[in-house]
XYZ file of C-alpha atoms in Angstrom:
170
model
C 37.334 0.028 41.432
C 40.514 0.775 43.450
C 43.640 1.589 41.318
C 46.401 0.015 42.558
C 49.721 1.472 41.711
C 53.026 -0.401 41.863
C 56.268 1.214 42.598
C 59.003 -0.090 39.703
C 61.757 -1.893 40.537
C 64.614 -0.484 41.990
C 67.003 -3.252 40.720
C 65.354 -4.390 37.638
C 67.082 -4.383 33.952
C 66.346 -1.371 32.118
C 63.231 -2.716 30.105
C 61.444 -3.858 33.229
C 62.346 -0.505 34.756
C 61.081 1.618 31.478
C 58.078 -0.834 31.517
C 57.429 -0.432 35.375
C 57.776 3.246 35.136
C 55.006 3.665 32.132
C 52.726 1.574 34.041
C 53.227 3.568 37.247
C 52.311 6.728 35.478
C 49.135 5.145 33.802
C 48.147 3.668 36.993
C 48.669 7.247 38.985
C 46.392 8.970 35.974
C 43.284 6.319 36.619
C 43.970 6.807 40.282
C 43.404 10.690 39.893
C 40.069 10.198 38.003
C 38.944 7.372 40.865
C 35.965 7.911 42.302
C 34.525 10.731 40.622
C 31.229 11.309 38.383
C 31.305 11.782 34.801
C 30.663 15.566 35.469
C 33.438 15.560 37.680
C 35.753 14.229 34.878
C 34.526 16.521 32.501
C 35.276 19.586 34.592
C 37.641 21.928 32.953
C 40.950 22.992 35.278
C 39.984 26.980 34.987
C 38.930 29.080 32.731
C 39.641 29.433 29.402
C 41.370 26.017 29.673
C 39.405 22.948 28.538
C 41.378 20.614 30.283
C 39.666 18.017 32.123
C 40.874 14.644 33.901
C 38.386 13.006 31.246
C 40.382 15.097 28.236
C 43.617 13.971 29.597
C 42.154 10.264 29.470
C 41.177 10.792 25.991
C 44.290 12.512 24.992
C 46.346 9.659 26.296
C 44.250 7.090 24.349
C 45.238 8.974 21.093
C 48.818 9.090 22.273
C 49.437 5.466 23.171
C 47.834 5.287 19.842
C 50.226 7.457 17.775
C 53.203 5.836 19.265
C 52.872 2.223 19.703
C 50.482 1.696 16.482
C 51.295 4.694 13.832
C 55.107 5.337 14.682
C 56.435 1.801 15.861
C 54.487 -0.458 14.195
C 53.535 1.753 11.178
C 49.957 1.339 11.339
C 47.474 3.982 11.003
C 44.099 2.766 12.337
C 43.429 6.945 12.412
C 42.585 9.166 15.275
C 39.930 8.650 18.241
C 38.587 11.993 18.993
C 40.621 14.584 16.739
C 40.044 15.600 13.514
C 42.000 18.110 11.137
C 39.041 20.127 11.613
C 39.153 19.994 15.607
C 42.706 18.763 16.527
C 42.185 18.844 20.236
C 39.374 17.109 19.874
C 40.201 14.473 22.713
C 39.789 18.244 25.055
C 36.602 18.986 23.577
C 33.851 16.736 25.706
C 29.984 16.979 25.718
C 27.575 15.977 28.046
C 27.300 12.539 25.803
C 30.710 11.723 26.672
C 31.588 9.139 29.489
C 33.986 7.992 31.791
C 33.030 4.295 30.978
C 33.777 4.950 27.012
C 37.038 7.127 27.684
C 38.229 4.755 30.187
C 37.499 1.496 27.891
C 39.143 3.187 24.942
C 42.199 4.431 27.063
C 42.460 0.347 28.402
C 42.009 -1.064 24.793
C 44.806 1.368 23.679
C 47.266 0.102 25.941
C 46.694 -3.098 25.785
C 47.796 -3.073 21.937
C 50.157 -0.803 22.873
C 51.813 -3.592 25.473
C 51.248 -6.081 22.461
C 53.214 -3.819 20.130
C 56.159 -3.108 22.041
C 56.460 -6.962 23.146
C 57.633 -7.514 19.499
C 60.338 -5.654 19.567
C 63.785 -4.692 21.273
C 64.802 -1.444 23.244
C 67.076 -1.016 20.459
C 64.918 -1.855 17.569
C 63.519 0.969 15.336
C 60.072 1.959 14.470
C 58.672 1.111 11.187
C 56.364 4.105 11.165
C 57.525 7.744 11.411
C 56.933 10.750 14.242
C 54.419 13.607 12.569
C 57.625 16.153 12.660
C 60.166 13.590 12.074
C 61.401 11.395 9.082
C 63.522 9.003 11.227
C 62.822 6.125 13.173
C 62.490 6.148 16.616
C 63.949 3.701 18.840
C 61.635 1.389 21.720
C 63.875 3.251 24.827
C 62.977 6.432 23.326
C 59.497 6.279 22.464
C 59.123 4.280 26.369
C 61.227 7.446 27.781
C 58.745 10.123 25.478
C 56.018 7.958 26.769
C 57.207 8.257 30.606
C 57.055 12.100 30.259
C 54.271 12.479 28.830
C 52.433 11.285 31.416
C 54.553 12.752 34.131
C 53.777 15.800 32.562
C 49.928 15.385 32.314
C 49.782 13.503 36.216
C 51.368 17.084 36.880
C 48.035 18.430 35.755
C 46.049 15.763 37.082
C 47.321 16.111 40.297
C 45.623 19.717 40.099
C 42.704 19.391 38.249
C 41.601 16.793 40.748
C 42.377 19.048 43.487
C 40.317 21.641 41.883
C 37.543 19.129 41.484
C 37.057 17.655 45.349
C 40.217 19.105 47.301
C 41.890 15.314 46.939
C 45.290 15.788 46.713
C 48.087 12.869 46.758
C 51.270 11.918 45.138
């Protein structure tokens, strides 16, 4: 698989631009993971951190699920990888955790996110609430937050990938 990143349009309407940047950052994370073995994808950045590329993908599956299911449409399917006892469970990897599973789960959550968002306008308010807010969120706010979330974690992914095999790039 070769990830093809598409630059967002430079003169599109706001929704197209927001969706374009979110997609660009999703593709960037996939690209940073490309061509590595499961063992390399589980490799932690630096001790004592447990941050790894596979952990970042699992985290983003949880983030997609939280914002586009729980918050946006008010559905609560529960967490994928974390529990009350292990709130950072997506980062606690074992030899049994595979890229195939993590990637498929992440892509499934992205597909649900796209479908759920398609039913909302940018100014429409969420049916659910965030963990730290009793106020609804507009889809515009959620898109902007997701772009920020991916951009921050893609910075982590840059550093982890360089540590794993020396690969660098935007």
